[in-house]
């Protein structure tokens, strides 16, 4: 029994050893309402599982050194499984990919880019943020990967929408937008409440408490006797920021008090961005490894053992042989090599795996063809000067826009440094496909032309170099992540079970798709399933 | 002319050189509505000011090596002023005070504490956070003090209120509270809007846009035909978090869907905490120096020149002598020493300065007695294990409570480390005075007893050591900061002018009281005033 180190593990451990009644009672003591039964906690295989039962550790061939593959090998290795990883790329991590100066990549269209970022500058081309509750942080802790806060939200970043009424194209700080929207929402709800429109739903005491809350929440005025229209007025607040900062002496500052008109704020659509910040997976605080997301991949690689990973080993065929698995892959010089093992854990993305010859069953092949790859892309723009900090007082965070950029990310590292890498777009779907269709130079030109609308000419004149990734055009990935049209139509479930001695793992086989947490959780499930099979045989 | 490096400085520079018309036009181009005239930008004195005019640099005696005093000496030193700082304490920073292992302090009641924090652990006893727009960050940049994000808000921290209805004493995650409050606010406003209660204020288009916004903002349902009560219902959301996390395979997770009842949420008063996060000075993202707030003080000390600061030099008297100033202070062994200079900048807090013999004029002495010191205190609790991360998935951030603790802060550094220092209370007024009246051991016992109500027994059993500060009982400070009953009654303004050759500086002479930014801004004002006088004489 491993010692539980997180609350979740603790609850699960209690649930397993003491039954549901104890689990629910413990949850109650921790302030949680009893509800569903947690699954058994993950328990890494242990060497004693073999030594105490007289069994011998099996060999496992892992296909793919992304997070799922590395985590699978890492956990199996704890028990002494003889693991080996084949990886088509020349680095670990898969979509966990940190682009630095010197990174070179040729995409599916034959376009080669070489990154010219300065020392210390990087772009997390794939995953870039970790929520506090995700198992990914537990692995950072276990592997000794230092973390720091990722600025997923910043009151001083902007919302900029085009074709959205009177505020089209306006740089609106998050703090301004929230002050105005919360102000108007509070004014309107206070008016309706005070006028009795909600008496069906609120007691007199509720109403007074709600009005008190709204006064603070919206920074609105109070009741004006005999004047409903003048009551509970939102007339701006210094939460919006200052035109002239408060300072010394008699400089009280000049707040940007005047709110945007209600009609314009509603027409602008900026309020639509707010709920992103409340999401279970996106609410601050979020984290990132210090020095780049691939610190996790390299820490896993080191924990597995570098010598157990074969890079440049693109898989050419996969065969269940009855007593094991046989995999043909590209060896040095492209010559075919064969690797065999008792079992295989395949983490190759389904849309890639579907094209690899194999004797996998037809239902499995059908299942691999079922999920839909998603287009997504990013560009890293290296600037010679951190103008967002120096000129605009924006230290990390994200600007949201309905321009095709979707988002601009200011770096959450290297504050006050000489240079910085801004994520010039991180977009999806049609926007991502439009950028993917361009050459890297064209992507840069388009991203800069759009970004200038938000940040002015510094966005162009301070630029030094860029590197872009279109995941649907990236070899060995062919998509950012997949979507399942249905999880209950059979295909998803088919891949949760092994096909002979071949198991499947990856974020696509979890409810954390597009998150490293999904890859880790999937790896844990496969390790658990495989180990149970070995221990019962 | 210094080169402006921030947008504010740029605007101010344009305003000065081009007049208000240019300033307003530039603001318009930057998306700012024209409004008030900014003050002239700060321009540090320059050596050429003297060499080009044939004047000689004057000597300035600075009293106090807090942020105001250090910044004054630093800026004057750029022009070659002969500066010297007298500091009563044995360290720079004043209230900018980072307590580490070995820190020893004896308070006004004769109670001596010695901190036993482990290497790398610290408590920022005074200022602990910096907003992006504050000049403090400009100084961090100029002085090369590395910064990192300070977790001022965290969706996974708690609100806990006692004597507040059915939810009394309940640990409610920020994310739960916001989901429920925003959900109910959205439901109520949508109902009122849809029922026509706000038709006086909203057009038909406004209404549809508002309803669309509220659906996303509150995660509420839609209109149910012929059933107003069932329309726009808030019935919980996975934004509240999960009882069982989403995971691999078919584990979709079990969200904590069931919201707290509207009446209970309103009675709990937890919504009152939300607006803190919208404040101009408190909205995320906030920052801190890496390694402790006193990195700023020590960087200033180094920039001024360590040899120009005399520590342990408590001031005994201050005299305008007509042609200069004469200050008597404690020299080695407590023997009186006298320092003289052309000018003096006194940054000693007014409540302390008022008790020091001087020949300052009676109006100045009256002004010094006018502001009211505020009580505030903190305790740092070092734990042998970071249970808030390991057991509760809380990585930095602040828990709010109506217990006398007011707030609990989880450290924004050392994530995943072996130990950590939690701020067990940061409170004001009566709560701070209550803790100040206790011995350090009693403070710890009280803070832990209260904290156990929030975090359970780990809050007691994992504790290793503590260090507490009561600013109103701290020598040379005698208060956390001051409040001015009025800024316009004459006393405040009196201290903005020199008394003879003695100038006054400090956050108390700014509109950023209790912030280092106020001390910096005040220092800049005094430097500007003093230099103008020297250059015009």
Short mmCIF file of N, CA and C in Angstrom, two decimals, chain A residues 337-426:
data_model
loop_
_atom_site.label_atom_id
_atom_site.label_comp_id
_atom_site.label_asym_id
_atom_site.label_seq_id
_atom_site.Cartn_x
_atom_site.Cartn_y
_atom_site.Cartn_z
N UNK A 337 13.99 -2.51 -38.04
CA UNK A 337 14.39 -3.31 -36.88
C UNK A 337 13.13 -3.88 -36.26
N UNK A 338 13.29 -4.93 -35.53
CA UNK A 338 12.13 -5.54 -34.88
C UNK A 338 12.36 -5.58 -33.36
N UNK A 339 11.35 -5.20 -32.65
CA UNK A 339 11.40 -5.28 -31.18
C UNK A 339 10.26 -6.18 -30.73
N UNK A 340 10.52 -7.00 -29.75
CA UNK A 340 9.48 -7.88 -29.24
C UNK A 340 9.39 -7.73 -27.72
N UNK A 341 8.22 -8.05 -27.21
CA UNK A 341 8.01 -7.98 -25.76
C UNK A 341 6.79 -8.80 -25.41
N UNK A 342 6.61 -9.00 -24.09
CA UNK A 342 5.42 -9.73 -23.66
C UNK A 342 4.15 -8.91 -23.92
N UNK A 343 4.29 -7.60 -23.72
CA UNK A 343 3.14 -6.72 -23.90
C UNK A 343 3.57 -5.43 -24.61
N UNK A 344 2.58 -4.75 -25.13
CA UNK A 344 2.84 -3.44 -25.76
C UNK A 344 1.83 -2.45 -25.21
N UNK A 345 2.30 -1.23 -24.90
CA UNK A 345 1.38 -0.13 -24.59
C UNK A 345 1.60 0.92 -25.68
N UNK A 346 0.56 1.14 -26.46
CA UNK A 346 0.67 2.02 -27.62
C UNK A 346 0.03 3.37 -27.32
N UNK A 347 0.84 4.42 -27.34
CA UNK A 347 0.32 5.76 -27.06
C UNK A 347 0.30 6.63 -28.31
N UNK A 348 0.48 6.01 -29.45
CA UNK A 348 0.45 6.77 -30.71
C UNK A 348 -0.96 7.33 -30.90
N UNK A 349 -1.09 8.59 -31.31
CA UNK A 349 -2.44 9.17 -31.48
C UNK A 349 -3.27 8.32 -32.43
N UNK A 350 -4.55 8.18 -32.18
CA UNK A 350 -5.37 7.26 -32.99
C UNK A 350 -5.33 7.57 -34.48
N UNK A 351 -5.32 8.86 -34.83
CA UNK A 351 -5.33 9.19 -36.25
C UNK A 351 -4.01 8.82 -36.93
N UNK A 352 -2.94 8.69 -36.18
CA UNK A 352 -1.65 8.24 -36.73
C UNK A 352 -1.60 6.72 -36.70
N UNK A 353 -2.00 6.15 -35.60
CA UNK A 353 -1.95 4.70 -35.44
C UNK A 353 -2.83 4.00 -36.48
N UNK A 354 -3.94 4.64 -36.83
CA UNK A 354 -4.87 4.03 -37.79
C UNK A 354 -4.20 3.75 -39.12
N UNK A 355 -3.12 4.47 -39.42
CA UNK A 355 -2.45 4.31 -40.72
C UNK A 355 -1.26 3.36 -40.66
N UNK A 356 -0.96 2.84 -39.49
CA UNK A 356 0.19 1.95 -39.34
C UNK A 356 -0.28 0.50 -39.52
N UNK A 357 0.37 -0.25 -40.40
CA UNK A 357 -0.02 -1.64 -40.61
C UNK A 357 0.05 -2.43 -39.30
N UNK A 358 -0.91 -3.31 -39.11
CA UNK A 358 -0.95 -4.11 -37.88
C UNK A 358 -1.92 -5.25 -38.07
N UNK A 359 -1.87 -6.17 -37.14
CA UNK A 359 -2.92 -7.20 -37.13
C UNK A 359 -3.91 -6.93 -36.00
N UNK A 360 -4.06 -5.68 -35.67
CA UNK A 360 -5.09 -5.31 -34.69
C UNK A 360 -6.45 -5.68 -35.30
N UNK A 361 -7.41 -5.96 -34.44
CA UNK A 361 -8.71 -6.41 -34.93
C UNK A 361 -9.46 -5.27 -35.63
N UNK A 362 -10.43 -5.66 -36.43
CA UNK A 362 -11.18 -4.66 -37.17
C UNK A 362 -11.94 -3.71 -36.24
N UNK A 363 -12.56 -4.20 -35.19
CA UNK A 363 -13.23 -3.25 -34.28
C UNK A 363 -12.26 -2.21 -33.71
N UNK A 364 -11.04 -2.62 -33.43
CA UNK A 364 -10.05 -1.65 -32.93
C UNK A 364 -9.68 -0.66 -34.03
N UNK A 365 -9.49 -1.16 -35.23
CA UNK A 365 -9.15 -0.26 -36.33
C UNK A 365 -10.29 0.73 -36.58
N UNK A 366 -11.51 0.24 -36.46
CA UNK A 366 -12.67 1.14 -36.62
C UNK A 366 -12.67 2.19 -35.50
N UNK A 367 -12.35 1.76 -34.32
CA UNK A 367 -12.35 2.69 -33.19
C UNK A 367 -11.27 3.76 -33.37
N UNK A 368 -10.12 3.35 -33.90
CA UNK A 368 -9.04 4.32 -34.11
C UNK A 368 -9.43 5.38 -35.14
N UNK A 369 -10.28 5.00 -36.07
CA UNK A 369 -10.68 5.94 -37.13
C UNK A 369 -11.83 6.85 -36.70
N UNK A 370 -12.35 6.60 -35.51
CA UNK A 370 -13.58 7.28 -35.10
C UNK A 370 -13.38 8.70 -34.54
N UNK A 371 -12.42 8.91 -33.66
CA UNK A 371 -12.30 10.27 -33.09
C UNK A 371 -11.80 11.27 -34.12
N UNK A 372 -12.12 12.53 -33.90
CA UNK A 372 -11.85 13.58 -34.88
C UNK A 372 -10.70 14.47 -34.38
N UNK A 373 -9.60 14.53 -35.14
CA UNK A 373 -8.50 15.40 -34.72
C UNK A 373 -8.90 16.87 -34.80
N UNK A 374 -8.37 17.65 -33.86
CA UNK A 374 -8.64 19.09 -33.83
C UNK A 374 -7.43 19.89 -34.27
N UNK A 375 -7.72 20.93 -35.05
CA UNK A 375 -6.64 21.85 -35.45
C UNK A 375 -6.42 22.88 -34.35
N UNK A 376 -5.17 23.15 -34.08
CA UNK A 376 -4.82 24.21 -33.13
C UNK A 376 -3.40 24.64 -33.43
N UNK A 377 -3.08 25.87 -33.13
CA UNK A 377 -1.73 26.36 -33.43
C UNK A 377 -1.32 27.49 -32.51
N UNK A 378 -0.02 27.71 -32.50
CA UNK A 378 0.58 28.79 -31.71
C UNK A 378 1.73 29.38 -32.50
N UNK A 379 1.98 30.65 -32.22
CA UNK A 379 3.21 31.26 -32.71
C UNK A 379 3.92 31.93 -31.54
N UNK A 380 5.21 31.75 -31.47
CA UNK A 380 6.02 32.45 -30.47
C UNK A 380 6.73 33.61 -31.16
N UNK A 381 6.52 34.82 -30.65
CA UNK A 381 7.12 36.02 -31.22
C UNK A 381 8.16 36.55 -30.23
N UNK A 382 9.41 36.50 -30.62
CA UNK A 382 10.44 37.04 -29.70
C UNK A 382 10.66 38.52 -29.96
N UNK A 383 10.51 39.30 -28.90
CA UNK A 383 10.72 40.75 -28.99
C UNK A 383 12.03 41.13 -28.31
N UNK A 384 12.65 42.16 -28.86
CA UNK A 384 13.94 42.61 -28.33
C UNK A 384 13.75 43.38 -27.02
N UNK A 385 12.49 43.73 -26.73
CA UNK A 385 12.19 44.57 -25.56
C UNK A 385 10.83 44.13 -25.04
N UNK A 386 10.69 44.09 -23.73
CA UNK A 386 9.42 43.66 -23.13
C UNK A 386 8.49 44.86 -23.02
N UNK A 387 8.04 45.29 -24.20
CA UNK A 387 7.20 46.50 -24.27
C UNK A 387 5.89 46.32 -23.52
N UNK A 388 5.36 45.09 -23.41
CA UNK A 388 4.10 44.89 -22.69
C UNK A 388 4.26 45.20 -21.21
N UNK A 389 5.46 44.93 -20.69
CA UNK A 389 5.74 45.30 -19.29
C UNK A 389 6.08 46.78 -19.18
N UNK A 390 6.97 47.22 -20.03
CA UNK A 390 7.52 48.58 -19.90
C UNK A 390 6.50 49.65 -20.27
N UNK A 391 5.73 49.40 -21.32
CA UNK A 391 4.83 50.44 -21.82
C UNK A 391 3.39 50.27 -21.33
N UNK A 392 3.01 49.04 -21.02
CA UNK A 392 1.59 48.80 -20.74
C UNK A 392 1.34 48.17 -19.36
N UNK A 393 2.41 47.97 -18.60
CA UNK A 393 2.27 47.40 -17.25
C UNK A 393 1.52 46.07 -17.27
N UNK A 394 1.79 45.24 -18.24
CA UNK A 394 1.20 43.91 -18.32
C UNK A 394 2.30 42.89 -18.05
N UNK A 395 2.21 42.23 -16.92
CA UNK A 395 3.19 41.21 -16.54
C UNK A 395 2.51 39.85 -16.61
N UNK A 396 2.69 39.17 -17.73
CA UNK A 396 2.05 37.89 -18.03
C UNK A 396 0.54 38.07 -18.19
N UNK A 397 -0.16 36.94 -18.38
CA UNK A 397 -1.60 37.02 -18.61
C UNK A 397 -1.95 36.88 -20.07
N UNK A 398 -3.23 37.00 -20.34
CA UNK A 398 -3.77 36.70 -21.67
C UNK A 398 -4.74 37.78 -22.10
N UNK A 399 -4.55 38.26 -23.34
CA UNK A 399 -5.51 39.16 -23.99
C UNK A 399 -6.42 38.32 -24.87
N UNK A 400 -7.72 38.60 -24.79
CA UNK A 400 -8.70 37.88 -25.59
C UNK A 400 -9.25 38.78 -26.68
N UNK A 401 -9.48 38.22 -27.85
CA UNK A 401 -9.96 39.01 -28.97
C UNK A 401 -10.77 38.13 -29.90
N UNK A 402 -11.69 38.76 -30.64
CA UNK A 402 -12.36 38.00 -31.69
C UNK A 402 -11.64 38.14 -33.03
N UNK A 403 -10.48 38.78 -33.04
CA UNK A 403 -9.59 38.67 -34.20
C UNK A 403 -9.17 37.20 -34.33
N UNK A 404 -8.64 36.84 -35.49
CA UNK A 404 -8.36 35.42 -35.69
C UNK A 404 -7.22 34.91 -34.80
N UNK A 405 -6.55 35.82 -34.08
CA UNK A 405 -5.52 35.41 -33.11
C UNK A 405 -6.13 34.64 -31.95
N UNK A 406 -7.34 35.01 -31.60
CA UNK A 406 -8.08 34.47 -30.44
C UNK A 406 -7.47 34.93 -29.11
N UNK A 407 -6.18 34.67 -28.93
CA UNK A 407 -5.54 35.09 -27.67
C UNK A 407 -4.10 35.51 -27.94
N UNK A 408 -3.62 36.43 -27.12
CA UNK A 408 -2.20 36.78 -27.05
C UNK A 408 -1.76 36.52 -25.62
N UNK A 409 -0.67 35.78 -25.48
CA UNK A 409 -0.17 35.44 -24.14
C UNK A 409 1.13 36.18 -23.89
N UNK A 410 1.22 36.84 -22.75
CA UNK A 410 2.45 37.50 -22.34
C UNK A 410 3.20 36.53 -21.44
N UNK A 411 4.51 36.45 -21.56
CA UNK A 411 5.23 35.36 -20.90
C UNK A 411 5.20 35.45 -19.37
N UNK A 412 5.03 34.29 -18.75
CA UNK A 412 5.00 34.17 -17.29
C UNK A 412 6.37 33.82 -16.74
N UNK A 413 7.40 34.28 -17.39
CA UNK A 413 8.77 34.07 -16.91
C UNK A 413 9.63 35.18 -17.48
N UNK A 414 10.81 35.37 -16.89
CA UNK A 414 11.75 36.35 -17.43
C UNK A 414 11.33 37.79 -17.26
N UNK A 415 10.47 38.05 -16.27
CA UNK A 415 10.02 39.43 -16.05
C UNK A 415 11.20 40.38 -15.95
N UNK A 416 11.05 41.54 -16.59
CA UNK A 416 12.06 42.60 -16.54
C UNK A 416 13.33 42.24 -17.30
N UNK A 417 13.31 41.12 -18.01
CA UNK A 417 14.48 40.73 -18.76
C UNK A 417 14.64 41.55 -20.03
N UNK A 418 15.68 41.22 -20.79
CA UNK A 418 15.98 42.01 -21.98
C UNK A 418 15.04 41.68 -23.13
N UNK A 419 14.63 40.46 -23.23
CA UNK A 419 13.78 40.02 -24.33
C UNK A 419 12.61 39.22 -23.78
N UNK A 420 11.72 38.83 -24.67
CA UNK A 420 10.62 37.99 -24.23
C UNK A 420 9.91 37.38 -25.42
N UNK A 421 9.31 36.21 -25.20
CA UNK A 421 8.54 35.53 -26.24
C UNK A 421 7.05 35.63 -25.89
N UNK A 422 6.33 36.33 -26.76
CA UNK A 422 4.89 36.46 -26.64
C UNK A 422 4.25 35.37 -27.52
N UNK A 423 3.21 34.73 -27.01
CA UNK A 423 2.42 33.83 -27.87
C UNK A 423 1.48 34.72 -28.68
N UNK A 424 1.73 34.81 -29.96
CA UNK A 424 1.01 35.75 -30.82
C UNK A 424 -0.37 35.27 -31.22
N UNK A 425 -0.57 33.99 -31.22
CA UNK A 425 -1.92 33.43 -31.31
C UNK A 425 -1.92 32.05 -30.68
N UNK A 426 -3.01 31.71 -30.12
CA UNK A 426 -3.30 30.33 -29.73
C UNK A 426 -4.76 30.17 -30.08
#
